[in-house]
Coordinates of C-alpha atoms in Angstrom, one line a residue:
M21 CA 0.2 0.1 -0.1
S22 CA 1.3 3.5 -0.8
M23 CA 2.8 5.4 1.7
R24 CA 0.1 8.4 1.7
R25 CA -2.9 6.0 2.4
K26 CA -6.3 7.6 2.4
W27 CA -8.6 7.7 5.3
A28 CA -10.9 4.7 4.1
A29 CA -7.5 2.8 4.0
V30 CA -6.0 3.7 7.3
T31 CA -9.2 2.8 9.4
T32 CA -9.3 -0.6 8.0
A33 CA -5.7 -0.9 8.8
L34 CA -6.1 0.1 12.5
S35 CA -7.3 -3.1 13.5
L36 CA -5.1 -5.0 11.6
C37 CA -1.6 -3.8 11.4
A38 CA 0.7 -1.8 13.7
A39 CA 1.8 0.6 11.1
V40 CA -0.3 3.8 9.7
W41 CA 1.1 6.6 7.0
I42 CA -0.4 10.0 6.7
T43 CA 0.3 13.3 5.0
P44 CA -1.0 16.5 7.3
G45 CA -4.2 17.5 6.0
G46 CA -4.3 15.2 2.8
A47 CA -1.4 17.7 1.5
A48 CA 0.0 16.7 -2.2
A49 CA 3.4 14.8 -2.6
G50 CA 6.2 16.2 -1.3
S51 CA 4.6 17.3 2.1
P52 CA 5.6 15.6 5.0
A53 CA 4.6 12.3 5.9
Y54 CA 4.1 10.2 9.2
E55 CA 4.1 6.3 10.2
L56 CA 3.2 5.3 13.4
T57 CA 4.6 1.6 14.0
A58 CA 4.3 -0.7 17.1
S59 CA 7.1 -3.4 17.7
R60 CA 4.2 -6.2 18.2
T61 CA 0.4 -6.4 18.3
S62 CA 0.3 -8.7 21.2
L63 CA 1.8 -9.3 24.7
N64 CA 1.6 -10.1 28.0
I65 CA 1.4 -8.2 31.1
G66 CA 5.0 -7.1 32.3
Q67 CA 6.1 -6.9 28.5
E68 CA 7.8 -4.2 26.6
L69 CA 5.8 -2.4 23.9
R70 CA 7.7 -0.3 21.6
V71 CA 5.8 2.3 19.6
T72 CA 7.5 4.6 16.9
I73 CA 7.1 7.8 15.1
T74 CA 9.0 8.0 11.7
G75 CA 8.8 11.2 9.5
E76 CA 9.1 11.1 5.4
Q77 CA 9.8 14.2 3.3
L78 CA 11.3 16.1 5.9
V79 CA 12.6 19.5 4.6
D80 CA 15.3 21.3 6.6
L81 CA 14.2 20.2 10.0
Y82 CA 15.7 21.9 13.1
G83 CA 13.5 20.7 15.8
Y84 CA 9.9 19.5 16.5
D85 CA 7.6 18.8 19.3
L86 CA 4.7 15.9 19.2
E87 CA 1.8 14.8 21.0
L88 CA 0.8 11.2 21.8
H89 CA -2.0 9.7 24.1
F90 CA -1.8 6.1 25.5
D91 CA -3.9 4.0 27.6
T92 CA -2.9 4.3 31.0
S93 CA -5.0 1.2 32.2
R94 CA -3.1 -0.6 30.0
L95 CA 0.3 0.9 29.7
E96 CA 2.9 2.2 31.9
Y97 CA 5.6 4.7 30.3
I98 CA 8.7 4.1 30.7
G99 CA 10.9 6.6 28.4
M100 CA 11.1 8.1 25.2
S101 CA 14.0 8.6 22.6
T102 CA 14.6 10.1 19.2
G103 CA 16.5 8.9 16.1
I104 CA 17.8 12.4 15.4
T105 CA 21.4 13.2 16.8
G106 CA 23.0 16.6 17.3
G107 CA 20.8 18.0 20.0
F108 CA 18.4 17.7 23.0
S109 CA 15.1 16.4 23.7
I110 CA 12.6 17.1 26.5
T111 CA 10.4 14.3 27.6
P112 CA 8.4 13.6 30.6
D113 CA 9.4 12.3 33.7
P114 CA 7.1 10.7 36.2
N115 CA 9.5 11.0 38.9
V116 CA 9.8 14.8 38.7
S117 CA 9.2 16.4 42.2
P118 CA 7.5 19.0 41.9
P119 CA 6.2 17.7 38.3
R120 CA 6.2 20.1 35.2
L121 CA 3.5 20.2 33.0
I122 CA 4.6 17.9 30.9
D123 CA 4.5 15.2 33.8
E124 CA 1.2 16.3 34.6
K125 CA 0.1 15.3 31.3
L126 CA 1.6 12.2 31.5
A127 CA -0.5 11.0 34.3
Q128 CA -3.3 11.9 32.0
G129 CA -2.1 9.7 29.2
D130 CA -0.5 12.4 27.2
I131 CA 3.0 12.4 26.1
L132 CA 4.6 15.6 25.3
F133 CA 8.0 15.4 23.5
G134 CA 10.2 17.9 22.2
F135 CA 13.4 17.8 20.2
T136 CA 16.0 20.7 18.7
K137 CA 19.4 20.6 17.1
T138 CA 21.4 23.6 18.9
G139 CA 23.7 26.4 17.6
D140 CA 24.2 26.5 13.5
A141 CA 23.4 22.9 12.9
S142 CA 22.2 22.4 9.7
G143 CA 18.6 21.0 9.3
Q144 CA 17.8 17.7 8.3
S145 CA 15.9 16.6 5.4
G146 CA 14.5 13.1 4.2
Q147 CA 13.5 10.3 6.5
A148 CA 13.9 10.4 10.1
T149 CA 13.1 8.5 13.7
L150 CA 11.0 11.1 15.5
G151 CA 10.4 9.4 18.6
T152 CA 10.4 6.0 20.2
V153 CA 8.2 5.3 23.2
I154 CA 8.9 2.6 25.5
F155 CA 5.9 1.0 27.5
K156 CA 5.2 -1.9 29.5
A157 CA 2.0 -3.9 29.6
K158 CA 0.3 -3.7 33.2
S159 CA -3.0 -4.9 32.5
A160 CA -5.1 -7.3 30.2
G161 CA -7.1 -5.9 27.2
Q162 CA -7.1 -3.6 24.3
A163 CA -4.1 -1.2 24.5
T164 CA -4.0 1.9 22.3
V165 CA -1.7 4.7 21.5
T166 CA -2.6 7.4 19.0
L167 CA -0.4 10.3 17.2
G168 CA -2.6 13.6 17.9
R169 CA -0.3 16.6 16.7
V170 CA 3.1 17.3 15.0
K171 CA 4.7 20.6 14.6
L172 CA 7.9 21.0 12.6
I173 CA 10.2 23.6 13.1
P174 CA 12.7 24.8 10.2
A175 CA 16.0 26.1 10.4
D176 CA 15.5 28.7 8.4
S177 CA 13.8 31.3 11.0
K178 CA 12.2 32.8 8.6
A179 CA 10.4 29.8 7.3
P180 CA 6.7 28.8 8.7
A181 CA 6.5 26.2 10.8
V182 CA 4.5 23.0 9.7
T183 CA 1.9 21.3 11.8
A184 CA -0.4 18.5 11.2
S185 CA -2.8 16.3 13.5
P186 CA -2.2 13.0 11.8
E187 CA -4.7 11.1 14.6
L188 CA -2.6 8.0 13.6
E189 CA -3.6 4.9 15.9
V190 CA -2.1 1.5 16.7
R191 CA -3.0 -1.2 18.9
A192 CA -1.8 -4.0 20.8
S193 CA -3.6 -7.2 22.8
V194 CA -2.3 -7.7 26.2
S195 CA -3.1 -11.0 27.9
G196 CA -3.2 -11.5 31.8
S197 CA -0.4 -14.1 31.4
G198 CA 2.0 -12.2 33.6
E199 CA 5.1 -13.1 31.7
T200 CA 7.8 -11.0 31.3
D201 CA 10.2 -10.6 28.2
G202 CA 12.4 -13.4 27.4
D203 CA 13.6 -11.2 24.8
P204 CA 15.3 -7.6 26.0
T205 CA 14.8 -6.1 22.5
G206 CA 11.1 -6.8 22.8
G207 CA 11.3 -8.5 19.9
G208 CA 8.5 -11.0 18.9
D209 CA 5.9 -10.3 16.7
T210 CA 6.5 -7.1 14.6
G211 CA 2.8 -6.8 13.5
G212 CA 4.6 -5.8 10.3
G213 CA 6.1 -2.7 11.9
S214 CA 9.5 -1.5 12.4
S215 CA 10.9 -0.2 15.7
G216 CA 13.0 2.2 13.6
G217 CA 15.7 4.4 14.9
N218 CA 17.3 4.4 18.3
A219 CA 14.3 2.1 19.9
G220 CA 16.5 0.5 22.3
Q221 CA 17.6 4.0 24.2
Q222 CA 15.9 6.1 27.1
P223 CA 16.9 9.5 27.1
N224 CA 16.1 11.1 30.0
A225 CA 15.3 8.2 31.9
A226 CA 16.8 7.2 35.5
A227 CA 20.6 5.9 34.7
L228 CA 22.0 3.4 37.1
T229 CA 25.5 4.5 36.7
E230 CA 28.8 3.4 38.2
V231 CA 30.5 5.6 40.2
E232 CA 34.3 6.4 40.2
V233 CA 35.6 7.1 43.7
K234 CA 39.1 8.5 43.5
D235 CA 41.0 11.2 45.7
G236 CA 37.8 12.1 47.9
K237 CA 35.6 12.7 44.8
A238 CA 32.8 10.5 43.4
S239 CA 32.5 10.8 39.4
V240 CA 29.6 10.1 37.1
R241 CA 29.4 10.3 33.7
L242 CA 26.1 10.1 31.7
P243 CA 25.5 8.5 28.8
E244 CA 24.4 10.9 26.0
S245 CA 20.6 9.4 26.2
A246 CA 20.4 9.8 29.8
S247 CA 19.7 13.2 32.3
T248 CA 19.2 11.2 35.6
A249 CA 22.1 9.5 37.6
I250 CA 21.2 7.4 40.7
V251 CA 23.6 6.2 43.0
P252 CA 24.0 4.5 46.2
F253 CA 24.3 7.0 49.1
D254 CA 26.8 4.9 51.1
K255 CA 29.1 5.2 47.9
V256 CA 29.3 8.8 48.0
S257 CA 28.5 9.9 51.4
G258 CA 31.6 12.0 52.7
H259 CA 32.6 12.7 49.0
E260 CA 32.5 15.3 46.6
L261 CA 29.8 14.0 44.1
E262 CA 30.3 15.1 40.6
V263 CA 28.0 14.3 37.6
Q264 CA 28.8 15.2 34.1
A265 CA 26.0 15.4 31.5
G266 CA 26.2 16.7 27.8
Q267 CA 27.5 20.4 28.1
L268 CA 27.1 20.5 31.9
A269 CA 29.0 19.2 34.8
M270 CA 27.8 19.5 38.5
K271 CA 29.3 19.1 42.0
V272 CA 27.8 18.4 44.5
K273 CA 29.3 19.3 48.2
P274 CA 29.6 16.3 50.6
E275 CA 28.4 18.8 53.2
L276 CA 25.0 19.1 51.1
L277 CA 24.8 15.3 50.9
A278 CA 25.1 15.3 54.5
A279 CA 22.5 17.8 55.3
L280 CA 20.1 16.0 53.3
A281 CA 20.8 12.6 54.9
A282 CA 20.0 14.0 58.4
R283 CA 16.4 14.7 56.9
A284 CA 15.8 10.8 56.5
N285 CA 15.2 8.1 58.9
D286 CA 16.6 5.3 57.7
L287 CA 19.6 5.6 54.8
K288 CA 19.9 2.0 54.5
G289 CA 19.6 1.3 50.8
A290 CA 19.2 5.4 50.1
T291 CA 20.2 7.0 46.9
V292 CA 21.0 10.0 45.7
E293 CA 19.6 11.4 42.5
V294 CA 21.1 14.2 40.3
K295 CA 18.5 15.3 37.5
M296 CA 20.3 17.4 34.7
V297 CA 17.2 17.6 32.2
P298 CA 18.1 19.3 28.9
V299 CA 15.3 21.6 28.2
T300 CA 14.8 22.4 24.5
R301 CA 14.5 25.4 22.8
L302 CA 11.0 24.8 21.9
A303 CA 10.0 24.6 25.6
A304 CA 12.4 27.0 27.2
P305 CA 11.2 30.1 28.1
A306 CA 13.2 32.6 25.5
P307 CA 15.2 35.1 27.4
T308 CA 14.1 38.9 26.5
A309 CA 16.2 42.0 27.0
G310 CA 15.6 45.8 26.8
A311 CA 16.5 48.6 24.3
G312 CA 19.6 48.4 22.9
A313 CA 20.6 44.9 24.2
K314 CA 20.4 41.1 22.4
I315 CA 20.5 38.3 24.5
K316 CA 20.7 34.4 23.3
I317 CA 20.8 31.2 24.9
A318 CA 24.3 30.1 24.1
G319 CA 23.9 26.4 24.3
V320 CA 21.6 24.0 26.1
V321 CA 18.8 25.4 29.1
Y322 CA 19.0 22.5 32.3
D323 CA 16.3 21.7 34.8
L324 CA 18.3 20.9 37.5
Q325 CA 17.1 18.9 40.6
V326 CA 19.1 16.8 43.6
T327 CA 17.1 14.5 45.7
L328 CA 18.2 12.1 48.3
R329 CA 15.4 8.7 48.4
S330 CA 15.3 6.2 51.2
A331 CA 14.2 2.7 50.4
D332 CA 10.7 3.3 51.4
G333 CA 10.2 5.8 48.6
Q334 CA 10.2 9.0 51.1
A335 CA 12.2 11.7 49.0
F336 CA 14.1 14.8 50.1
D337 CA 14.6 17.3 47.6
A338 CA 17.7 20.0 47.8
G339 CA 15.9 23.1 46.9
I340 CA 18.0 25.9 48.5
V341 CA 21.6 24.8 48.5
S342 CA 23.5 27.5 49.9
G343 CA 26.5 27.6 47.8
G344 CA 26.7 23.5 48.0
I345 CA 26.4 22.8 44.2
Q346 CA 28.7 24.1 41.5
L347 CA 27.8 24.2 37.8
T348 CA 30.5 24.2 35.2
F349 CA 29.1 25.0 31.3
T350 CA 31.3 24.2 28.2
Y351 CA 30.5 26.6 25.3
D352 CA 31.6 26.8 21.4
A353 CA 34.0 29.7 21.7
S354 CA 33.6 29.8 17.8
T355 CA 29.8 30.6 18.0
V356 CA 29.6 33.2 21.2
D357 CA 31.4 36.2 22.2
E358 CA 33.0 34.7 25.3
S359 CA 33.4 37.7 27.3
L360 CA 29.7 38.4 26.9
L361 CA 28.4 35.4 28.4
G362 CA 26.9 34.6 32.0
V363 CA 24.9 31.9 33.7
Y364 CA 21.4 32.9 34.6
Y365 CA 18.3 30.9 35.8
F366 CA 14.6 31.4 35.0
N367 CA 12.6 33.0 37.9
E368 CA 9.4 31.1 38.2
A369 CA 8.0 34.2 40.3
T370 CA 8.9 36.8 37.7
K371 CA 8.8 34.7 34.3
A372 CA 12.1 36.2 33.4
W373 CA 15.6 35.2 33.2
A374 CA 18.0 36.4 36.2
Y375 CA 21.7 36.8 36.2
V376 CA 23.8 34.7 38.5
G377 CA 27.3 35.3 37.6
G378 CA 30.0 32.9 36.8
T379 CA 33.8 32.6 36.4
L380 CA 35.0 32.8 33.0
E381 CA 38.0 30.0 32.0
P382 CA 38.5 30.6 28.1
A383 CA 41.6 28.5 27.8
S384 CA 39.0 25.4 28.9
G385 CA 35.8 27.0 27.1
Q386 CA 33.9 27.0 30.3
M387 CA 32.1 29.1 32.5
T388 CA 31.8 28.0 36.2
V389 CA 29.4 29.3 38.9
T390 CA 28.1 28.3 42.9
L391 CA 24.7 27.8 43.4
E392 CA 22.2 29.2 45.8
H393 CA 18.9 27.3 44.7
L394 CA 18.2 24.8 42.0
S395 CA 16.0 25.8 39.0
R396 CA 16.5 26.4 35.2
Y397 CA 19.8 27.3 34.5
A398 CA 21.5 28.5 31.2
L399 CA 24.4 30.3 29.8
L400 CA 23.2 33.4 28.4
E401 CA 25.2 36.1 25.9
L402 CA 24.3 39.6 26.5
D403 CA 25.1 42.1 24.2
K404 CA 24.4 45.9 25.4
T405 CA 25.1 49.2 23.7
Y406 CA 24.2 52.5 24.6
A407 CA 23.1 55.2 22.1
D408 CA 25.6 57.8 23.6
V409 CA 28.9 55.5 23.5
P410 CA 29.6 54.8 19.6
A411 CA 31.5 51.9 18.8
E412 CA 34.6 54.5 18.4
H413 CA 34.6 55.2 21.8
W414 CA 37.5 53.9 23.8
A415 CA 35.2 52.6 26.9
Y416 CA 32.9 51.0 24.0
R417 CA 34.0 47.6 24.7
T418 CA 34.5 48.0 28.5
L419 CA 31.2 48.8 28.5
K420 CA 29.5 46.1 26.8
V421 CA 31.6 43.5 28.6
L422 CA 30.5 45.1 32.0
S423 CA 26.9 45.2 31.0
A424 CA 27.0 41.8 30.0
R425 CA 28.4 41.2 33.9
H426 CA 25.4 43.1 35.2
V427 CA 28.4 45.3 36.8
V428 CA 27.2 48.6 34.9
N429 CA 24.2 50.2 34.3
G430 CA 23.2 53.2 32.0
V431 CA 21.5 56.2 33.5
T432 CA 18.3 54.9 31.2
E433 CA 18.0 52.0 29.0
T434 CA 19.8 53.6 26.0
E435 CA 22.1 56.2 27.4
F436 CA 25.4 55.6 29.6
K437 CA 26.7 59.2 30.3
P438 CA 30.1 58.0 29.9
N439 CA 31.3 61.7 31.0
G440 CA 29.2 61.8 34.0
K441 CA 30.3 61.8 37.6
T442 CA 30.4 58.5 39.8
T443 CA 28.9 58.7 43.4
R444 CA 30.3 57.1 46.4
A445 CA 27.4 54.7 46.7
E446 CA 27.5 54.2 42.6
F447 CA 31.3 52.8 42.8
A448 CA 30.8 50.5 46.2
A449 CA 28.0 49.0 44.4
M450 CA 29.7 48.4 41.1
L451 CA 32.7 46.9 43.2
V452 CA 30.2 44.7 45.3
R453 CA 29.0 43.1 41.9
S454 CA 32.3 42.8 40.1
L455 CA 33.5 40.6 43.3
E456 CA 29.8 38.9 43.3
L457 CA 29.8 39.6 47.2
A458 CA 26.4 39.2 48.7
P459 CA 24.4 42.0 49.6
S460 CA 24.5 42.5 53.2
A461 CA 20.9 42.8 55.2
A462 CA 22.9 44.1 58.4
P463 CA 21.8 48.0 59.5
S464 CA 24.3 50.0 57.8
P465 CA 26.8 51.6 60.1
F466 CA 26.5 55.0 58.4
T467 CA 23.5 57.4 59.8
D468 CA 23.3 59.2 56.1
I469 CA 22.3 55.9 54.6
A470 CA 18.4 55.3 54.6
A471 CA 17.9 51.3 55.2
S472 CA 15.4 51.9 51.8
A473 CA 18.2 53.4 49.9
W474 CA 18.9 51.0 46.8
Y475 CA 23.0 50.9 47.3
A476 CA 22.5 50.4 51.3
S477 CA 23.0 46.7 51.2
D478 CA 25.9 46.9 48.9
V479 CA 27.4 49.5 51.0
T480 CA 27.2 47.7 54.1
A481 CA 28.7 44.5 52.3
A482 CA 31.5 46.6 50.9
Y483 CA 32.5 48.0 54.3
Q484 CA 32.0 44.9 56.0
A485 CA 34.9 43.4 53.7
G486 CA 37.0 46.1 54.4
I487 CA 36.6 47.8 51.0
V488 CA 35.1 51.2 52.0
Q489 CA 35.2 53.5 54.7
G490 CA 33.3 56.7 55.5
V491 CA 34.3 60.2 55.5
S492 CA 33.8 60.6 59.1
L493 CA 33.0 57.7 61.9
N494 CA 29.5 57.8 61.3
E495 CA 29.0 59.3 57.4
F496 CA 29.7 57.9 54.1
A497 CA 28.3 60.6 52.0
P498 CA 26.8 58.4 49.4
D499 CA 25.8 61.1 47.0
A500 CA 29.4 62.4 46.9
P501 CA 31.1 62.5 44.0
M502 CA 34.1 59.7 43.7
T503 CA 37.5 61.3 43.4
R504 CA 40.2 59.3 41.5
E505 CA 42.8 59.1 44.8
Q506 CA 39.5 57.3 46.4
M507 CA 38.9 55.2 43.5
A508 CA 42.3 54.2 43.4
A509 CA 42.1 53.2 47.1
L510 CA 39.0 51.3 46.8
L511 CA 40.3 49.2 43.7
V512 CA 43.5 48.1 46.0
R513 CA 41.5 47.4 49.0
A514 CA 38.7 45.1 46.4
Y515 CA 41.9 43.7 44.7
K516 CA 43.5 42.3 48.1
Q517 CA 40.0 41.3 49.4
N518 CA 39.8 39.4 46.4
G519 CA 43.4 37.3 47.1
G520 CA 45.7 39.7 45.3
Q521 CA 49.0 40.1 46.5
A522 CA 50.5 43.6 46.9
T523 CA 53.7 44.7 44.8
G524 CA 55.0 46.8 48.1
A525 CA 55.0 49.7 45.6
G526 CA 54.8 52.2 48.8
G527 CA 54.5 55.7 47.6
G528 CA 57.5 55.5 44.9
G529 CA 55.0 55.1 42.2
L530 CA 53.6 58.9 42.5
L531 CA 57.4 60.4 41.7
A532 CA 56.6 59.7 37.9
F533 CA 53.7 62.1 38.3
T534 CA 53.9 66.1 38.5
D535 CA 51.2 66.3 40.7
G536 CA 52.1 63.1 42.9
S537 CA 52.4 65.4 46.0
E538 CA 48.9 66.6 45.4
V539 CA 47.8 63.0 46.6
S540 CA 46.4 63.3 49.9
R541 CA 48.9 61.5 52.6
W542 CA 46.3 58.9 53.4
A543 CA 46.0 57.6 49.9
Q544 CA 49.7 58.1 48.7
A545 CA 50.5 54.1 49.1
E546 CA 47.0 52.9 47.6
V547 CA 47.4 55.2 44.8
S548 CA 50.9 53.8 44.0
E549 CA 49.9 50.4 44.5
A550 CA 46.9 51.2 42.1
I551 CA 49.5 52.4 39.0
A552 CA 51.9 49.9 39.8
L553 CA 49.3 47.1 39.4
G554 CA 47.7 48.3 36.5
L555 CA 44.4 49.3 37.7
M556 CA 44.6 52.8 36.9
K557 CA 46.8 55.1 34.8
G558 CA 47.6 58.9 34.6
K559 CA 45.7 61.3 32.5
G560 CA 48.5 62.6 30.3
A561 CA 51.0 65.1 30.7
M562 CA 52.5 63.2 33.5
Q563 CA 49.4 64.1 35.6
F564 CA 47.4 61.8 38.0
D565 CA 44.9 64.4 39.2
P566 CA 44.0 63.0 42.4
G567 CA 41.0 65.2 43.3
A568 CA 39.5 65.0 40.2
D569 CA 35.8 63.4 40.0
A570 CA 36.1 60.2 38.7
V571 CA 33.7 60.0 35.3
R572 CA 31.7 56.9 34.7
A573 CA 33.5 55.7 31.9
E574 CA 36.8 56.0 34.3
T575 CA 35.6 54.2 36.6
A576 CA 33.8 51.2 34.3
Q577 CA 37.6 50.8 33.0
A578 CA 38.8 50.6 36.1
I579 CA 36.9 48.0 37.3
L580 CA 37.5 45.9 34.2
N581 CA 40.8 46.4 35.2
L582 CA 40.2 44.6 38.5
L583 CA 38.4 41.9 36.9
K584 CA 41.0 40.9 34.8
K585 CA 43.4 40.6 37.6

């Protein structure tokens, strides 16, 4: 029978064959066509059934999503895979807590599945296995699986998506003998269909992986088809647990594992589950940026979860991890501007991506960040420009980099005001963000800083770190302009607080400037040190101009100099 069967022929075939083809909407030859096949038409309780979705006459396919429905009274969902390589898929997982929308749908018998390639990968044409679902028969009777909808996304973003509602169906008869499979591949009566593609793989299904324990670290590397590691607690207890999956590595500190263990009554037979589920661009919330900014996902979004599960099924999730987890993203430097990268998480309350930070390691093409809580995380590239800082401006690149790191902000969304003055509060806040210090909730030690001021927690954090001091015992003068010698002093203190080693230049560095004697006595050593470290330079004509107000472009450049140390 022809691949493009008429609906009347399809109806007849449903009860006779486990393979059905249809083209969307009765389209002409050349349109995508779909086949639904089952690995068998009859099986016993406990045996596996594989249902495969195949697409033909595909053109420039980059991503897709599809919907299936199955009889939950007859079948138990085990896992699902795609036959297309070079990308990531999202599948339902009945073990996720709290459940996502796709997991809630699964309980109702609806399977929502998505796949996307990544980066500049070319689209796929011709025939491909779009998905293979693995079920286990759980009760006697007629089991039905239906393909309800398919949406194809082309690589060309200007080309329209193609959506079809094939309503294809396959059936299998389940007997109540309770026999299990003797054939681990799910063989037997194929009913004329083909399992196709990677029928044996179960992506995003739990992977019981071997753990290598060496030098105080327990290491797990997940296969490409898996996104969950389940390891015995007694094997990783007291060790740092590192799990590698795709472009992401997660390190779980032993202190966090111990804190989870303290919540369980019985650790005998307990396991640690680490979920690093890739979320496709079809399902991930798209990042948005304001005027003058472009933002994109640089790789893959991951939904993260760490759970201790006791032998009796009790689950203890790590929600707030307080620095107990470290993530390392690997990126392709040829496809991104690595200086503009940062780690973000998706804030469910605001429905927006929030900046976390990250330490860039260009030599290895990686960015590392320490987490305070678990959520969906991604590596994003933010390219921000300002209308009053053209490309030829000496601070153009500096402002791009610091804006991407969320260290500097414009006076408006589109203007930076590079020659404007920097206040003492603004510079203190910039230093706190640069060093990724946590804002302080403690009361301010200065009487001229209101608790409601936007900079209050940052100034307090900088004071507690020994970076800033007041202009007097009780006053900080937050709105006063930052002078160049004050900026030099704060830069050197921040450098030392971040682990930097002093050069011991003393005040000798000031001899190179004709106005070196004008530097305040209290600031002489730190100004000299800032110059020796390359944190600051003179203003030309052999002058340092210590009492001049530091303008916004200058302070931004000084911060970038600090970050490079």
